[in-house]
Short mmCIF file of C-alpha atoms in Angstrom, two decimals:
data_model
loop_
_atom_site.label_atom_id
_atom_site.label_comp_id
_atom_site.label_asym_id
_atom_site.label_seq_id
_atom_site.Cartn_x
_atom_site.Cartn_y
_atom_site.Cartn_z
CA MET A 1 49.68 -0.42 -5.41
CA TRP A 2 50.19 2.62 -7.65
CA ILE A 3 47.92 4.28 -10.12
CA THR A 4 50.07 6.38 -12.26
CA SER A 5 49.04 8.98 -14.93
CA PRO A 6 51.69 11.11 -16.98
CA LEU A 7 51.34 14.23 -14.79
CA LYS A 8 50.69 12.87 -11.37
CA SER A 9 50.75 9.66 -9.15
CA TYR A 10 48.28 8.81 -6.59
CA THR A 11 47.57 5.91 -4.33
CA LEU A 12 44.55 4.15 -4.44
CA MET A 13 43.89 4.97 -0.92
CA ASP A 14 44.12 8.59 -1.76
CA THR A 15 42.17 8.34 -4.96
CA GLN A 16 39.34 6.92 -2.79
CA LYS A 17 39.63 9.50 0.02
CA ASN A 18 39.17 12.20 -2.27
CA TRP A 19 36.34 10.47 -4.08
CA ASN A 20 34.52 10.19 -0.64
CA LYS A 21 35.29 14.06 -0.29
CA ILE A 22 33.65 14.52 -3.44
CA LEU A 23 30.57 12.16 -2.52
CA ASP A 24 30.13 14.15 0.81
CA ILE A 25 29.41 17.48 -1.23
CA ILE A 26 27.15 15.67 -3.92
CA LYS A 27 25.09 14.30 -1.02
CA ASN A 28 24.23 17.58 0.06
CA GLN A 29 22.84 18.61 -3.39
CA VAL A 30 20.71 15.59 -4.30
CA SER A 31 17.85 13.76 -2.32
CA ALA A 32 18.87 10.56 -0.39
CA VAL A 33 16.96 8.30 -2.69
CA ASN A 34 18.89 9.65 -5.86
CA PHE A 35 22.09 9.54 -4.06
CA LYS A 36 21.69 6.10 -3.06
CA GLY A 37 20.38 5.30 -6.47
CA TRP A 38 23.01 6.68 -8.45
CA PHE A 39 26.13 7.50 -6.36
CA SER A 40 26.16 4.45 -3.98
CA LYS A 41 27.38 2.08 -6.95
CA THR A 42 30.35 4.51 -8.20
CA GLU A 43 34.02 4.33 -7.45
CA ALA A 44 36.96 6.34 -8.26
CA ALA A 45 39.41 4.43 -10.42
CA GLU A 46 42.18 7.46 -10.98
CA ILE A 47 42.67 11.24 -10.59
CA SER A 48 45.27 12.88 -12.45
CA ASP A 49 45.92 16.54 -12.87
CA THR A 50 43.50 16.88 -15.94
CA GLN A 51 40.69 14.43 -15.33
CA ILE A 52 38.94 11.92 -12.90
CA THR A 53 38.09 8.29 -13.90
CA ILE A 54 34.76 7.10 -12.39
CA LYS A 55 33.75 3.47 -12.31
CA VAL A 56 29.95 2.77 -12.80
CA PRO A 57 28.25 -0.53 -13.05
CA SER A 58 26.52 -0.38 -16.49
CA ALA A 59 26.53 2.01 -19.64
CA PHE A 60 22.81 3.00 -18.50
CA PHE A 61 24.32 4.44 -15.29
CA LYS A 62 27.00 6.38 -17.10
CA ASP A 63 24.30 7.80 -19.58
CA GLN A 64 22.07 9.18 -16.57
CA LEU A 65 24.98 10.34 -14.87
CA ILE A 66 26.36 12.44 -17.87
CA LEU A 67 22.47 13.36 -18.23
CA LYS A 68 21.16 14.51 -15.15
CA TYR A 69 24.25 15.06 -12.77
CA ASN A 70 27.35 16.07 -14.95
CA SER A 71 27.22 19.70 -13.63
CA ILE A 72 26.78 18.81 -9.82
CA ILE A 73 29.68 16.25 -10.10
CA ARG A 74 32.10 18.49 -12.02
CA SER A 75 31.39 21.51 -9.49
CA SER A 76 32.05 19.01 -6.54
CA VAL A 77 35.01 17.80 -7.93
CA ASN A 78 36.25 21.34 -8.28
CA GLU A 79 35.07 22.11 -4.64
CA ALA A 80 36.84 19.12 -3.27
CA LEU A 81 39.98 19.26 -5.27
CA GLY A 82 40.50 22.78 -6.27
CA LYS A 83 40.51 22.44 -9.84
CA ASP A 84 38.28 21.77 -12.72
CA LEU A 85 38.81 18.16 -13.94
CA LYS A 86 37.37 16.33 -17.18
CA LEU A 87 35.03 13.44 -16.18
CA ASN A 88 35.75 10.05 -17.87
CA PHE A 89 33.29 7.10 -17.04
CA ILE A 90 34.38 3.65 -17.14
CA ILE A 91 32.27 0.43 -17.03
CA ASP A 92 32.84 -2.01 -14.44
CA SER A 93 30.15 -4.67 -13.81
CA THR A 94 31.82 -5.86 -10.48
CA ILE A 95 30.96 -2.96 -8.72
CA SER A 96 27.29 -4.13 -8.19
CA GLU A 97 28.43 -7.67 -7.06
CA LYS A 98 30.98 -6.01 -4.41
CA ILE A 99 28.14 -4.07 -2.97
CA ASN A 100 25.91 -6.86 -2.63
CA SER A 101 28.59 -8.74 -0.95
CA GLN A 102 28.89 -5.91 1.63
CA LYS A 103 25.33 -5.51 1.96
CA LYS A 104 24.89 -9.34 2.57
CA GLY A 105 27.62 -9.20 5.34
CA ARG A 106 25.35 -6.39 6.94
CA GLU A 107 22.08 -8.28 6.65
CA GLU A 108 23.51 -11.46 8.35
CA GLU A 109 24.38 -9.08 11.36
CA ASN A 110 20.81 -7.49 11.35
CA GLU A 111 18.83 -10.65 10.47
CA ASP A 112 18.73 -12.12 13.98
CA SER A 113 17.48 -8.91 15.35
CA PHE A 114 14.05 -9.46 12.87
CA PHE A 115 13.75 -13.19 13.74
CA SER A 116 14.40 -12.83 17.19
CA LEU A 117 11.98 -10.64 18.27
CA PRO A 118 10.13 -11.52 21.59
CA GLN A 119 8.46 -14.83 20.96
CA SER A 120 6.73 -15.39 24.22
CA GLN A 121 3.49 -16.43 22.51
CA PRO A 122 2.64 -16.67 19.02
CA GLN A 123 1.22 -13.61 17.22
CA PRO A 124 -2.72 -13.27 17.86
CA VAL A 125 -4.96 -13.55 14.77
CA SER A 126 -3.62 -10.80 12.29
CA ASN A 127 -5.98 -8.15 10.94
CA LEU A 128 -3.97 -8.66 7.66
CA ASN A 129 -6.26 -9.92 4.87
CA SER A 130 -4.78 -13.13 3.70
CA LYS A 131 -5.86 -13.05 0.34
CA PHE A 132 -3.48 -9.98 -0.30
CA THR A 133 -0.06 -11.67 -1.46
CA LEU A 134 2.56 -11.06 -3.67
CA GLU A 135 1.48 -14.20 -5.90
CA ASN A 136 -1.91 -12.80 -6.65
CA PHE A 137 -0.65 -9.11 -7.31
CA VAL A 138 -0.76 -8.73 -11.11
CA VAL A 139 2.59 -6.99 -12.04
CA GLY A 140 2.71 -4.43 -15.13
CA LEU A 141 4.53 -1.56 -16.50
CA THR A 142 2.58 0.81 -14.03
CA ASN A 143 3.52 -1.12 -10.56
CA ASN A 144 6.78 -2.88 -11.63
CA LEU A 145 8.92 -0.48 -9.53
CA ALA A 146 6.83 -0.83 -6.42
CA TYR A 147 6.47 -4.72 -6.55
CA ALA A 148 10.14 -4.89 -6.83
CA ALA A 149 10.66 -2.99 -3.83
CA ALA A 150 8.07 -4.78 -2.03
CA GLN A 151 10.16 -7.98 -2.74
CA ALA A 152 13.38 -6.35 -1.52
CA VAL A 153 11.80 -5.25 1.71
CA ILE A 154 10.55 -8.93 2.44
CA GLN A 155 13.96 -10.32 1.69
CA ASN A 156 15.73 -7.76 4.00
CA PRO A 157 13.34 -5.96 6.40
CA GLY A 158 14.44 -3.02 7.94
CA ILE A 159 17.51 -2.94 5.40
CA SER A 160 16.85 -2.56 1.79
CA TYR A 161 14.22 0.45 1.87
CA ASN A 162 13.26 1.79 5.24
CA PRO A 163 10.79 3.36 5.16
CA LEU A 164 9.03 2.25 1.95
CA PHE A 165 6.56 4.82 0.85
CA ILE A 166 4.02 3.77 -1.65
CA TYR A 167 2.05 6.37 -3.47
CA GLY A 168 -0.64 6.47 -6.05
CA PRO A 169 -4.50 7.26 -6.80
CA SER A 170 -7.05 5.26 -5.14
CA GLY A 171 -7.69 1.66 -6.48
CA VAL A 172 -4.35 0.80 -7.84
CA GLY A 173 -3.24 -1.86 -5.46
CA LYS A 174 -1.09 0.21 -2.66
CA THR A 175 -3.13 -1.55 -0.07
CA HIS A 176 -2.76 -4.82 -1.47
CA LEU A 177 1.11 -4.79 -1.86
CA MET A 178 1.50 -3.30 1.82
CA GLN A 179 -0.55 -6.34 3.36
CA ALA A 180 1.32 -8.46 0.99
CA ILE A 181 4.75 -7.45 2.48
CA GLY A 182 2.93 -8.12 6.03
CA ASN A 183 1.65 -11.51 4.91
CA ALA A 184 5.15 -12.66 3.53
CA LEU A 185 6.93 -11.54 6.78
CA LEU A 186 4.39 -13.11 9.11
CA LYS A 187 5.12 -16.30 7.17
CA LYS A 188 8.68 -15.90 7.78
CA ASN A 189 8.18 -15.35 11.52
CA PRO A 190 4.58 -16.51 12.95
CA TYR A 191 5.59 -14.65 16.08
CA LEU A 192 6.17 -11.20 14.46
CA LYS A 193 4.11 -8.32 15.92
CA ILE A 194 2.53 -6.37 13.20
CA ILE A 195 0.65 -3.13 13.57
CA ILE A 196 -1.19 -2.44 10.36
CA ALA A 197 -3.87 0.26 10.47
CA PRO A 198 -5.26 3.40 8.51
CA SER A 199 -3.62 6.69 9.68
CA GLU A 200 -7.35 7.59 11.05
CA LYS A 201 -7.11 4.63 13.32
CA PHE A 202 -3.82 5.89 14.71
CA MET A 203 -5.28 9.35 14.96
CA ASN A 204 -8.52 7.97 16.82
CA ASP A 205 -6.59 5.82 19.40
CA PHE A 206 -4.32 8.64 20.09
CA VAL A 207 -7.24 10.94 20.84
CA GLN A 208 -8.81 8.36 22.96
CA SER A 209 -5.64 7.76 24.94
CA ILE A 210 -5.57 11.09 25.84
CA GLN A 211 -9.11 11.51 26.80
CA THR A 212 -8.83 8.18 28.70
CA LYS A 213 -5.30 8.80 30.22
CA LYS A 214 -3.69 5.71 28.89
CA MET A 215 -1.16 7.11 26.70
CA GLY A 216 1.27 4.62 28.04
CA ASP A 217 -1.14 1.59 26.59
CA PHE A 218 -1.17 3.52 23.25
CA ARG A 219 2.49 3.86 22.91
CA SER A 220 3.14 0.29 24.00
CA LYS A 221 0.81 -0.83 21.37
CA TYR A 222 2.15 1.11 18.31
CA ARG A 223 5.72 1.27 19.23
CA ASN A 224 6.57 -2.36 20.51
CA CYS A 225 6.04 -3.98 17.03
CA GLY A 226 8.25 -5.63 14.52
CA LEU A 227 6.47 -4.20 11.39
CA PHE A 228 4.82 -0.88 11.12
CA LEU A 229 2.34 -0.66 8.36
CA ILE A 230 0.06 2.54 7.82
CA ASP A 231 -2.18 3.01 5.46
CA ASP A 232 -3.54 6.44 3.79
CA VAL A 233 -0.58 8.37 5.79
CA GLN A 234 -1.75 11.74 4.03
CA PHE A 235 -4.74 12.09 6.72
CA ILE A 236 -2.38 12.92 9.28
CA SER A 237 -1.91 16.21 7.66
CA GLY A 238 -3.02 19.32 9.45
CA LYS A 239 -3.24 17.33 12.77
CA ASP A 240 -0.42 18.87 14.78
CA SER A 241 -0.69 16.56 17.92
CA THR A 242 -0.97 13.52 15.83
CA GLN A 243 1.94 14.40 13.62
CA GLU A 244 3.97 15.00 16.72
CA GLU A 245 3.06 11.58 18.36
CA PHE A 246 3.48 9.82 14.69
CA PHE A 247 7.14 11.47 14.72
CA HIS A 248 8.09 9.98 17.87
CA THR A 249 6.28 6.55 17.09
CA PHE A 250 8.15 6.55 13.56
CA ASN A 251 11.93 7.41 15.53
CA GLU A 252 11.29 4.85 17.99
CA ILE A 253 10.62 1.86 15.50
CA HIS A 254 13.10 3.08 12.70
CA SER A 255 15.98 3.42 15.62
CA LYS A 256 15.53 -0.13 15.97
CA ASN A 257 16.12 -0.89 12.39
CA LEU A 258 12.35 -2.26 11.97
CA GLN A 259 10.66 -2.15 8.88
CA ILE A 260 7.89 0.70 8.18
CA VAL A 261 5.81 0.76 5.14
CA LEU A 262 3.44 3.94 4.18
CA THR A 263 1.02 4.31 1.71
CA SER A 264 -0.41 7.78 0.55
CA ASP A 265 -2.49 8.92 -2.62
CA LYS A 266 0.51 11.40 -3.27
CA PRO A 267 4.03 11.73 -2.65
CA PRO A 268 5.39 13.25 0.41
CA ASN A 269 6.02 16.54 -1.01
CA GLU A 270 2.80 17.37 -1.92
CA ILE A 271 0.90 16.24 1.18
CA GLN A 272 -0.23 19.67 2.52
CA LYS A 273 0.63 20.93 6.15
CA LEU A 274 2.77 17.94 6.79
CA GLU A 275 5.67 18.74 9.24
CA PRO A 276 9.09 19.25 7.52
CA ARG A 277 10.69 16.58 9.93
CA LEU A 278 8.15 14.05 9.09
CA LEU A 279 8.38 15.09 5.40
CA SER A 280 12.45 14.35 5.75
CA ARG A 281 11.62 10.69 7.04
CA PHE A 282 9.26 10.02 4.82
CA GLN A 283 11.66 10.76 1.99
CA GLY A 284 14.69 9.17 3.46
CA GLY A 285 13.86 5.57 2.10
CA LEU A 286 12.45 4.78 -0.96
CA MET A 287 9.25 6.30 -2.58
CA VAL A 288 7.65 4.63 -5.44
CA ASP A 289 4.51 5.08 -7.21
CA ILE A 290 1.46 2.83 -8.67
CA GLN A 291 -0.03 4.43 -11.40
CA LEU A 292 -3.48 3.47 -13.14
CA PRO A 293 -3.00 0.34 -14.82
CA ASP A 294 -2.23 0.26 -18.81
CA PHE A 295 -4.32 -1.97 -21.27
CA ASP A 296 -1.89 -4.98 -20.97
CA THR A 297 -2.17 -4.91 -17.06
CA ARG A 298 -6.01 -4.29 -17.18
CA MET A 299 -6.07 -7.46 -19.43
CA ALA A 300 -3.89 -9.42 -16.90
CA ILE A 301 -5.93 -8.33 -13.86
CA LEU A 302 -9.13 -9.56 -15.80
CA LYS A 303 -7.69 -12.85 -16.43
CA ALA A 304 -6.31 -13.39 -12.82
CA LYS A 305 -9.54 -12.61 -11.46
CA LEU A 306 -11.40 -14.82 -13.54
CA THR A 307 -8.86 -17.70 -12.42
CA GLU A 308 -9.49 -16.79 -8.88
CA ARG A 309 -13.19 -17.43 -9.38
CA GLY A 310 -13.09 -20.42 -11.77
CA GLU A 311 -14.83 -18.48 -14.41
CA SER A 312 -13.92 -17.83 -18.08
CA LEU A 313 -15.00 -15.26 -20.81
CA PRO A 314 -14.02 -14.97 -24.41
CA GLU A 315 -10.93 -12.78 -25.26
CA ASP A 316 -13.09 -10.49 -27.10
CA ILE A 317 -15.16 -9.72 -24.23
CA LEU A 318 -12.18 -9.17 -22.13
CA ASN A 319 -10.78 -6.70 -24.48
CA LEU A 320 -13.73 -4.68 -24.61
CA ILE A 321 -14.12 -4.40 -20.68
CA ALA A 322 -10.20 -3.61 -20.76
CA GLU A 323 -10.61 -0.80 -23.31
CA ASN A 324 -13.48 0.79 -21.56
CA ILE A 325 -12.69 0.68 -18.01
CA VAL A 326 -9.42 2.85 -17.30
CA SER A 327 -9.91 4.13 -14.06
CA ASN A 328 -8.56 1.78 -11.73
CA THR A 329 -8.27 -1.70 -10.54
CA ARG A 330 -11.24 -1.69 -8.15
CA GLU A 331 -13.79 -0.47 -10.56
CA LEU A 332 -12.19 -2.78 -13.33
CA GLU A 333 -12.97 -5.73 -10.87
CA GLY A 334 -16.37 -4.46 -9.85
CA LYS A 335 -17.51 -4.19 -13.45
CA LEU A 336 -16.36 -7.90 -14.13
CA ILE A 337 -18.20 -9.11 -11.10
CA GLN A 338 -21.53 -7.33 -12.46
CA ILE A 339 -20.69 -8.75 -16.16
CA LEU A 340 -20.53 -12.16 -14.71
CA GLN A 341 -23.41 -11.92 -12.48
CA MET A 342 -25.30 -10.74 -15.53
CA SER A 343 -24.04 -13.55 -17.36
CA ARG A 344 -25.32 -16.36 -14.64
CA LEU A 345 -28.88 -14.50 -14.23
CA LYS A 346 -29.25 -14.89 -18.09
CA GLY A 347 -27.61 -18.22 -18.37
CA GLU A 348 -25.64 -17.22 -21.36
CA THR A 349 -22.30 -15.44 -22.15
CA PRO A 350 -22.67 -11.85 -22.74
CA THR A 351 -22.33 -10.72 -26.45
CA LEU A 352 -20.24 -7.25 -27.34
CA ASP A 353 -23.29 -5.59 -28.00
CA SER A 354 -25.14 -6.30 -24.76
CA LEU A 355 -21.75 -5.14 -23.17
CA LYS A 356 -21.51 -2.04 -24.96
CA ASN A 357 -24.99 -0.94 -23.20
CA ILE A 358 -23.35 -1.53 -19.76
CA LEU A 359 -19.79 -0.07 -20.40
CA GLY A 360 -20.76 2.86 -22.45
CA LYS A 361 -18.37 4.70 -24.79
CA PRO A 362 -14.43 3.96 -24.29
CA GLN A 363 -12.94 6.62 -22.14
CA ASN A 364 -10.12 8.48 -24.07
CA THR A 365 -7.27 8.84 -21.71
CA ASN A 366 -5.28 10.67 -24.35
CA SER A 367 -7.69 13.52 -25.13
CA LYS A 368 -5.68 16.26 -23.79
CA LEU A 369 -2.32 14.55 -24.56
CA ASP A 370 -0.64 16.24 -27.85
CA HIS A 371 2.89 16.15 -29.09
CA ARG A 372 3.82 19.55 -27.81
CA ARG A 373 3.14 18.35 -24.19
CA VAL A 374 5.19 15.02 -24.89
CA LEU A 375 8.30 17.15 -26.21
CA SER A 376 8.05 19.71 -23.50
CA THR A 377 7.80 16.96 -20.57
CA VAL A 378 10.67 15.07 -21.88
CA ASN A 379 12.67 18.31 -22.50
CA ASN A 380 12.10 19.22 -18.79
CA TYR A 381 12.62 15.81 -17.09
CA PHE A 382 16.12 15.67 -19.01
CA ASN A 383 16.92 19.31 -18.93
CA LEU A 384 17.25 19.93 -22.77
CA LYS A 385 15.92 22.47 -25.41
CA LEU A 386 13.30 21.68 -28.20
CA ALA A 387 16.07 21.87 -30.77
CA ASP A 388 18.03 18.98 -29.05
CA LEU A 389 15.04 16.48 -29.48
CA THR A 390 14.25 17.67 -33.09
CA GLY A 391 17.63 18.80 -34.26
CA PRO A 392 20.24 16.94 -36.27
CA ARG A 393 22.77 16.34 -33.44
CA ARG A 394 23.25 12.53 -32.62
CA GLN A 395 25.29 12.94 -29.33
CA LYS A 396 24.92 9.93 -27.20
CA GLU A 397 23.21 11.77 -24.42
CA LEU A 398 20.43 12.54 -26.74
CA VAL A 399 19.49 9.15 -27.97
CA LEU A 400 17.64 7.91 -24.84
CA PRO A 401 15.39 11.22 -24.45
CA ARG A 402 14.63 11.10 -28.15
CA GLN A 403 13.83 7.33 -28.38
CA LEU A 404 11.70 8.05 -25.13
CA ALA A 405 9.63 10.53 -26.98
CA MET A 406 9.33 8.43 -29.97
CA TYR A 407 7.87 5.44 -27.64
CA ILE A 408 5.30 7.99 -26.03
CA LEU A 409 4.29 9.39 -29.08
CA GLN A 410 3.51 6.14 -30.96
CA LYS A 411 2.17 4.25 -27.67
CA GLU A 412 0.45 6.93 -25.60
CA CYS A 413 -0.68 9.64 -28.46
CA GLY A 414 -1.20 7.15 -31.49
CA LEU A 415 0.64 8.81 -33.71
CA PRO A 416 1.67 7.16 -37.00
CA LEU A 417 5.44 6.53 -37.66
CA GLU A 418 5.82 9.40 -40.48
CA ARG A 419 3.96 12.03 -38.30
CA ILE A 420 6.59 11.51 -35.46
CA GLY A 421 9.18 11.66 -37.91
CA GLU A 422 7.84 15.02 -39.01
CA ILE A 423 7.70 16.01 -35.41
CA LEU A 424 11.24 14.92 -34.37
CA GLY A 425 12.62 17.13 -37.15
CA GLY A 426 12.01 14.92 -40.36
CA ARG A 427 13.30 11.71 -39.41
CA ASP A 428 12.73 8.65 -41.58
CA HIS A 429 9.88 6.40 -40.35
CA THR A 430 12.40 3.48 -39.86
CA THR A 431 14.13 5.38 -37.50
CA ILE A 432 11.12 5.96 -35.49
CA MET A 433 10.14 2.43 -35.76
CA HIS A 434 13.65 1.27 -34.38
CA GLY A 435 13.71 3.84 -31.64
CA VAL A 436 9.96 2.42 -30.70
CA SER A 437 11.10 -1.10 -30.85
CA LYS A 438 14.23 -0.47 -28.59
CA ILE A 439 12.24 1.14 -25.94
CA ASP A 440 9.73 -1.33 -26.03
CA LYS A 441 12.18 -4.24 -25.46
CA ALA A 442 13.84 -2.39 -23.02
CA ALA A 443 10.81 -1.89 -20.99
CA GLN A 444 10.29 -5.34 -20.55
CA ARG A 445 13.38 -6.23 -18.45
CA ASP A 446 15.35 -2.79 -17.72
CA ARG A 447 14.03 -1.53 -14.33
CA GLU A 448 15.58 2.00 -15.39
CA ILE A 449 13.62 2.40 -18.42
CA GLN A 450 10.61 1.39 -16.67
CA ARG A 451 11.03 3.99 -13.95
CA LEU A 452 11.69 6.64 -16.58
CA LEU A 453 8.55 5.73 -18.34
CA ILE A 454 6.55 5.66 -15.45
CA GLU A 455 7.75 9.13 -14.24
CA LEU A 456 7.21 10.56 -17.55
CA LYS A 457 3.83 9.31 -17.80
CA HIS A 458 3.03 10.54 -14.33
CA GLN A 459 4.05 14.14 -15.26
CA LEU A 460 2.16 13.86 -18.50
CA THR A 461 -1.15 13.08 -16.85
CA ASN A 462 -0.88 15.28 -13.84
#
């Protein structure tokens, strides 16, 4: 079969061969995660003397490739083909289906390796906390991506995302999610040997094995497993010998296509004194963050905890708690328990006035967040200028960043629509309303929009 253009003809094989050359060049200029996320679902449809036509699975993919990677793609095309071609993107929804079909074939080949691990005897009583499951993990905008990644790992351990690196502040559910993965996989395979430990235990066991000259036992324990779960991995930073041993343990497990899940309070590139070879391996899978829960998620957590305990509280009481406790899930649950205990002791439902004495004044999480910082963050993230957001230009690539800015200014800064319109170059309040509504709806179902909001909020609060 031939694809023809007015100027030159290429076979499909030549077209794909050239696209693979281009992808090899791009791969060296972006992170492994970004390459897998944005370029693994692309194909070349046609290459002529004037342009290259690239197939992508959705309009959102097209917009993001133009926004973030246009210059990289063009320079890579130039390097591979020796000419500067115009980029033409077309949408082909069948790409995702083909990739999923190919993945399924690979998964079936590897599935036996997971479920046919040595089964000489059942797994001893696991030190997993059986209460930590996906079913009771409250999902919201700030943890949705991490939850989806955990689901993917459970479906395809060792294949989908390996390692899975979950990071975020204390008390937001990282350990819960990691243990939920373990519990789900143990349910699939009761014979599965699971290693779960805080990094401090790994380090202490390692030191003890050196002192007692039982390195063989240590390595047998940590390397012969079907699932490797390490909590708070940031604590191995600066420990040269521990990092050396962890590196070899990681390699041994990863080389067998067995799943590794790590948690940390910060992303790998922010862990001080972490060896470069460990950094590259931590970044080689999928990194997802869990941020502090927003108001809706805090409300959902409170209701879930009440259901678990068979208790109830009026909606206005829950609203007051959710408005006041904005730090983390652990503190939120602790305050709820304190209020329930007080209620039982007094034998009456607490009132709003009585709770205000316990909770104190609401914390203002947006006290340092003004519109200038929001615009600056959005501009830096999308590599735009202030005039792009506030000016009259209506290019398609500016629509999403502008609407995200509208949404954050309204939802996070609490600014009225008219004021947002003024900030964004004198736009009408109905335009702002439309933009906020569009992002609000997209955030409920579109994982890419959810990811963008999480990353922007993370940059705004750090």
